[in-house]
Protein backbone atom coordinates (compact mmCIF):
# COMPACT_ATOMS: atom_id res chain seq x y z
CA UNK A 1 0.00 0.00 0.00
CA UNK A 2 2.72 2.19 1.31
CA UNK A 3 4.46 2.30 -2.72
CA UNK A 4 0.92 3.22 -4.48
CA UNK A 5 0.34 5.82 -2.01
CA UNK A 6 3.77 7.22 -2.75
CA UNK A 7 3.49 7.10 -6.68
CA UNK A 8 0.49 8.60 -6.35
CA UNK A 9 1.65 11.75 -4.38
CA UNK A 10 4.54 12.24 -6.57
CA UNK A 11 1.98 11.89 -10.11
CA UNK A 12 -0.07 14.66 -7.88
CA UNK A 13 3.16 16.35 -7.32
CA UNK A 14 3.89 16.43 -11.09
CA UNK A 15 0.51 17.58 -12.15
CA UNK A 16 0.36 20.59 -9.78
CA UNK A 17 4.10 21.91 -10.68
CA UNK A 18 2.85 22.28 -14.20
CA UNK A 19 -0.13 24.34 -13.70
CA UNK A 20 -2.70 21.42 -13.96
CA UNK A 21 -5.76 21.67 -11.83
CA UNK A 22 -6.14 18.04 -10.06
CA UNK A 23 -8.08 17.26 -7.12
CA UNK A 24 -7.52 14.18 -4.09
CA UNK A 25 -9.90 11.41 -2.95
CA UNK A 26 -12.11 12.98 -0.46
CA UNK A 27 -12.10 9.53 1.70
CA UNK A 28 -8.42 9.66 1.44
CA UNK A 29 -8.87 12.96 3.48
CA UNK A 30 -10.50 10.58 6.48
CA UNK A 31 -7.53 9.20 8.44
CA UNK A 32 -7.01 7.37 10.28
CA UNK A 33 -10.54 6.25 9.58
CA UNK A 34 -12.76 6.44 6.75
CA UNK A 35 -16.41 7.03 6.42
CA UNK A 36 -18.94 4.78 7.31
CA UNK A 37 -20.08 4.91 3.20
CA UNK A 38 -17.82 6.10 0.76
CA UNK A 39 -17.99 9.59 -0.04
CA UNK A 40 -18.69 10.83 -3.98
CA UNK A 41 -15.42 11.14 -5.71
CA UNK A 42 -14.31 14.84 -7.15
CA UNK A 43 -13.82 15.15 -11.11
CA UNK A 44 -10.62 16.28 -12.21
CA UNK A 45 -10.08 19.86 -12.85
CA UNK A 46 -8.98 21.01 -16.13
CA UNK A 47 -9.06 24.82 -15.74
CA UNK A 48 -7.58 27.13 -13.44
CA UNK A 49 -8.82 30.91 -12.73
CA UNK A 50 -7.16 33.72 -10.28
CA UNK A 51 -9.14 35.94 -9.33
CA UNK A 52 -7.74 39.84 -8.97
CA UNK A 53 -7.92 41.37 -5.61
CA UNK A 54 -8.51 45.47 -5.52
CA UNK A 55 -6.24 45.35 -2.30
CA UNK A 56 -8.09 48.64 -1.65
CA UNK A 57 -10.87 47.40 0.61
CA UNK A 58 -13.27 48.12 -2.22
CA UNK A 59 -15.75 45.53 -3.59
CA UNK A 60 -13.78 42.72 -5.20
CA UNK A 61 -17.16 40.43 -5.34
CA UNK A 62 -17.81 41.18 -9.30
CA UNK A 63 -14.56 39.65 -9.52
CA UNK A 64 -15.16 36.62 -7.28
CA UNK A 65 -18.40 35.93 -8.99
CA UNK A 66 -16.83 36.08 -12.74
CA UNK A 67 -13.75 33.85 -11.65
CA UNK A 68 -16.75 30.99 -10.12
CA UNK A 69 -18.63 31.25 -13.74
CA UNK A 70 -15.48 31.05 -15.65
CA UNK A 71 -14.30 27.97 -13.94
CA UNK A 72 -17.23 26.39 -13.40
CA UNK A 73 -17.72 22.63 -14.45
CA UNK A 74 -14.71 21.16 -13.58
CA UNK A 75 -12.19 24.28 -13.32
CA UNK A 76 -10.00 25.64 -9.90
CA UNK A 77 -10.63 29.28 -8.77
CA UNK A 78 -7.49 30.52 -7.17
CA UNK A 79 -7.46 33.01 -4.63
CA UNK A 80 -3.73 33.92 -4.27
CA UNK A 81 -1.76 33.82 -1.26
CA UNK A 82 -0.67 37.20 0.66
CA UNK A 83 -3.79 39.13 -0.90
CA UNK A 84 -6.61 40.57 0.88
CA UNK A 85 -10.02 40.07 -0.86
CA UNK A 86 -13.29 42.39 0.03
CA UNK A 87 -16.76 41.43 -0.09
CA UNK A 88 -19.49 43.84 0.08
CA UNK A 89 -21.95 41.75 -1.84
CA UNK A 90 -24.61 39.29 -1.03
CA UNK A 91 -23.28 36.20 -3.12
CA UNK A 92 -25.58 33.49 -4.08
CA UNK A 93 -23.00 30.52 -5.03
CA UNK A 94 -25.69 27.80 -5.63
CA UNK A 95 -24.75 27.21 -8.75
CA UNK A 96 -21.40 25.33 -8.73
CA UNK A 97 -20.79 22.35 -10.07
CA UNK A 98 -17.45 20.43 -10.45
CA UNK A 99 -15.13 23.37 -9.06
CA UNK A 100 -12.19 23.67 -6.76
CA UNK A 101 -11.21 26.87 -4.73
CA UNK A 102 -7.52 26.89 -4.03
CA UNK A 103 -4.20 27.02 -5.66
CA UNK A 104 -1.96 25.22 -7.71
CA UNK A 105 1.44 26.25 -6.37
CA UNK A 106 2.18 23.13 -4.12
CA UNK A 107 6.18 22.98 -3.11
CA UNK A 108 8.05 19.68 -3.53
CA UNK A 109 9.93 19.55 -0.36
CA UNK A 110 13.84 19.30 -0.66
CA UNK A 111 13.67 15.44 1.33
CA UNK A 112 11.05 12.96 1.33
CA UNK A 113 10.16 11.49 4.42
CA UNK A 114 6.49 9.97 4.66
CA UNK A 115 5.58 8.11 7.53
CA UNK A 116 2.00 7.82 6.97
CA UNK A 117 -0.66 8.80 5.14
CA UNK A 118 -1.37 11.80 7.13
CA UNK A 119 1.57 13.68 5.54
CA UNK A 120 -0.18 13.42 2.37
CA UNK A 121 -3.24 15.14 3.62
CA UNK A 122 -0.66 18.07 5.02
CA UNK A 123 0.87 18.29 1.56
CA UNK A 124 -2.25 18.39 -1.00
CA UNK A 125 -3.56 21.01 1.51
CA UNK A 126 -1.52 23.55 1.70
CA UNK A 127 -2.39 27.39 2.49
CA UNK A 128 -4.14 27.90 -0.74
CA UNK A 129 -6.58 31.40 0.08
CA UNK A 130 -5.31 34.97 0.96
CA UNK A 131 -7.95 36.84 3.31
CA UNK A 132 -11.09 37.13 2.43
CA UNK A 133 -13.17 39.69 4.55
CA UNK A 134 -16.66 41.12 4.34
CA UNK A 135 -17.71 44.51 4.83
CA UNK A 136 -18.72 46.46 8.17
CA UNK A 137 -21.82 47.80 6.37
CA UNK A 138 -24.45 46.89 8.69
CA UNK A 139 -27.26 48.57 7.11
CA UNK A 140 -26.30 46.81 3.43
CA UNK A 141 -26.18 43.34 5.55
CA UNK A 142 -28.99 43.60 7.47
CA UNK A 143 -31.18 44.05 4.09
CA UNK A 144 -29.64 42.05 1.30
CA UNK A 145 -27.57 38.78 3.46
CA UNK A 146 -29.66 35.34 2.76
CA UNK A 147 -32.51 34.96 4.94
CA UNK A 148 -32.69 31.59 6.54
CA UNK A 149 -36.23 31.50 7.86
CA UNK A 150 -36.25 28.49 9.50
CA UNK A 151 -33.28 29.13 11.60
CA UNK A 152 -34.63 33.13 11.85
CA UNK A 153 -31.04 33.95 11.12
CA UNK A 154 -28.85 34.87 8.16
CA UNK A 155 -26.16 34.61 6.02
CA UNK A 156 -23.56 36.52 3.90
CA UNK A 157 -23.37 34.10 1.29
CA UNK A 158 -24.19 30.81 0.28
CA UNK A 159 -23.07 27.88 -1.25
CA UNK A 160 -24.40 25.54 -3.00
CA UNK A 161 -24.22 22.89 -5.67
CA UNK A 162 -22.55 19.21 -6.63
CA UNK A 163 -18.97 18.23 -6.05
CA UNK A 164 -17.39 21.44 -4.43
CA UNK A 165 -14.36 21.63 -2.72
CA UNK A 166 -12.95 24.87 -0.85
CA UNK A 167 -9.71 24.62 1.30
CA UNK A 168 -6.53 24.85 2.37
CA UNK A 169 -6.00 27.63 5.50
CA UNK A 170 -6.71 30.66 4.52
CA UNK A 171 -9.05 33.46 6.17
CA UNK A 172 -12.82 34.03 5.49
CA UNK A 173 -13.13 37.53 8.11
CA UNK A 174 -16.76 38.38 9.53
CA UNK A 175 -15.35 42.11 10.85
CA UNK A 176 -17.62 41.14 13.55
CA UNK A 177 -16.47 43.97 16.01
CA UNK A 178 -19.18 46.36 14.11
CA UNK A 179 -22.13 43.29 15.44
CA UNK A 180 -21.12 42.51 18.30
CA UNK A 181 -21.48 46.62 19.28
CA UNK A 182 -24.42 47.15 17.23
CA UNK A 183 -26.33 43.63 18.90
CA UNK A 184 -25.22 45.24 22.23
CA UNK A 185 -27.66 48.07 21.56
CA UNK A 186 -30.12 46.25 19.53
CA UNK A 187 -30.91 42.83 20.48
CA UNK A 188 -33.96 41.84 17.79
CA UNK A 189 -30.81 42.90 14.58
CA UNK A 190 -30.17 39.44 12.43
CA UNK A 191 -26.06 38.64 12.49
CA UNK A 192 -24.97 37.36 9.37
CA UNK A 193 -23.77 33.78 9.56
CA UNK A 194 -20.09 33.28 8.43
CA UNK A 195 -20.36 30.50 6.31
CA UNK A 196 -23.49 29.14 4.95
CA UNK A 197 -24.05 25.72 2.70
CA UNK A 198 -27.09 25.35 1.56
CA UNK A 199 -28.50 23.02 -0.87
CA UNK A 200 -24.07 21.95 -1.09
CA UNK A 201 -23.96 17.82 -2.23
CA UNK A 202 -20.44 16.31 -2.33
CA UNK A 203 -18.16 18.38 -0.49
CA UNK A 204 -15.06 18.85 1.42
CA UNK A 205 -14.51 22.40 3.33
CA UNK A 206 -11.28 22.97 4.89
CA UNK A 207 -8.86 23.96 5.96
CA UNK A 208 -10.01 27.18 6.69
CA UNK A 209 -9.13 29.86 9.26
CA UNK A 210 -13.05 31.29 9.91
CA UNK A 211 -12.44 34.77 12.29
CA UNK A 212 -15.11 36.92 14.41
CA UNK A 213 -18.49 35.40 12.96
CA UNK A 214 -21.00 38.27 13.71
CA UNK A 215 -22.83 35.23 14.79
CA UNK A 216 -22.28 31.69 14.46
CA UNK A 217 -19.71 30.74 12.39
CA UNK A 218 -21.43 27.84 10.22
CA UNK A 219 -25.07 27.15 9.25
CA UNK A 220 -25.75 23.78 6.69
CA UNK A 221 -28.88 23.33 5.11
CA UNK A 222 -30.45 20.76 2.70
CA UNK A 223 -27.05 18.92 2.33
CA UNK A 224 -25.39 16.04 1.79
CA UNK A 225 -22.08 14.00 1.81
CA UNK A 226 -20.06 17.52 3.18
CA UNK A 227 -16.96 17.20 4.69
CA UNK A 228 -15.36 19.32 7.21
CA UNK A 229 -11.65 18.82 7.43
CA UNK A 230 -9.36 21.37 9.61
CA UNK A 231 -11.19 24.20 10.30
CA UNK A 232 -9.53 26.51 12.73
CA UNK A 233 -12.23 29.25 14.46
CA UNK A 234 -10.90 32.42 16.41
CA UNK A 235 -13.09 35.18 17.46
CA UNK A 236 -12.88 38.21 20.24
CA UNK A 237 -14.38 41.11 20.96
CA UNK A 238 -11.88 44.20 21.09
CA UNK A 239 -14.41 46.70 23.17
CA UNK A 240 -16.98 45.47 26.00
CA UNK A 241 -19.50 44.32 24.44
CA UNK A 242 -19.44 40.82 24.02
CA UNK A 243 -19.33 38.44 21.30
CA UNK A 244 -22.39 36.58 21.43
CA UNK A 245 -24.46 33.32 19.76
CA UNK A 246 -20.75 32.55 18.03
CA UNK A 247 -21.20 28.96 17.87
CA UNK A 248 -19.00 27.08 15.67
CA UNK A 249 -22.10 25.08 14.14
């Protein structure tokens, strides 16, 4: 087993040093045990797209969304290392089909030294997203985030679709300071949910670094077969009103 794991990584290895979109087993992302039913496998990606960050703190969501249609059915959106994304738009992601977010630019290590299988899942998920962090417009939020009416709660965006995969460390930012004030003097305000997956089938999410949620951090809806692999949560309040209802799920 050890040998086919090994040829594999390296034919990975190979793919990604050349450009190539690929993608990894999502059960070989269970370890050390796998799911009680395998888990649908991910098509291969042919396409990659970067998407252009303002770096300005304007809106870069026109951006986002044309980089998602572009590589849609069976393409990689890349958002690049070291840059800082805005998003002042309510996104509705439902759509996607066959599509990666992440980045190509996986580093060979100057020794190889595998032990188990675990230091494959640290290599094919590297830090692959810069920060991504939505606006402090409460007013905008409050009227145009996604209404989930059966939880009476909201989100900024959500996502949605068939074989989706978004990972590998970087930061989705809730700037929830600006709630967690404005919810201290109005208690009945809706807080935008973080993340939201709704109607998502045949996924894997993480990693992901997910900072001050305005509210919880993670709502899922009308899903199946998702999996959450290495999400790191962090959030504080910097003032004295505290940071309430930030659940991680």
């Amino acid at each position: 087993k050890f040998p086919h794991i090994l040829i594999q990584a390296l034919s990975l290895l190979s793919l990604s040093a050349s450009g190539e979109a690929t993608s990894i087993s999502r059960d070989d992302l269970c370890w050390p045990h796998r799911p009680f039913k395998p888990l649908p496998p991910s098509s291969h990606r042919k396409k990659v797209c970067h998407v252009p960050s303002r770096g300005d703190g304007s809106d870069d969501s026109a951006a986002i969304l044309r980089a998602l249609r572009n590589c849609n059915n069976g393409g990689k959106v890349v958002f690049d290392r070291d840059n800082h994304y805005t998003i002042g738009t309510a996104l509705d992601l439902t759509f996607l089909r066959h599509i990666d977010l992440g980045r190509t630019d996986i580093s060979v290590p100057s020794y190889l030294c595998i032990y188990n299988t675990r230091w494959l899942k640290d290599l094919f998920r590297p830090e692959i997203l810069g920060t991504i962090q939505f606006t402090n417009d409460t007013d905008y939020w409050q009227a145009h985030s996604f209404r989930q009416v059966f939880q009476n709660a909201t989100t900024f965006f959500q996502l949605g679709g068939e074989d989706v995969n978004v990972y590998g460390g970087g930061t989705l930012d809730g700037n929830g300071q600006v709630w967690y004030d404005l919810y201290a003097r109005d208690n009945l305000i809706l807080r935008p949910i973080l993340v939201g997956i709704v109607g998502l089938h045949g996924a894997t999410i993480g990693p992901l670094k997910l900072r001050h949620s305005p509210q919880w951090y993670h709502l899922v809806a009308n899903s199946s077969d998702v999996l959450f692999d290495g999400i790191d949560i962090a959030g504080y309040s910097s003032s004295g009103n505290e940071a309430k209802n930030t659940d991680g799920w």
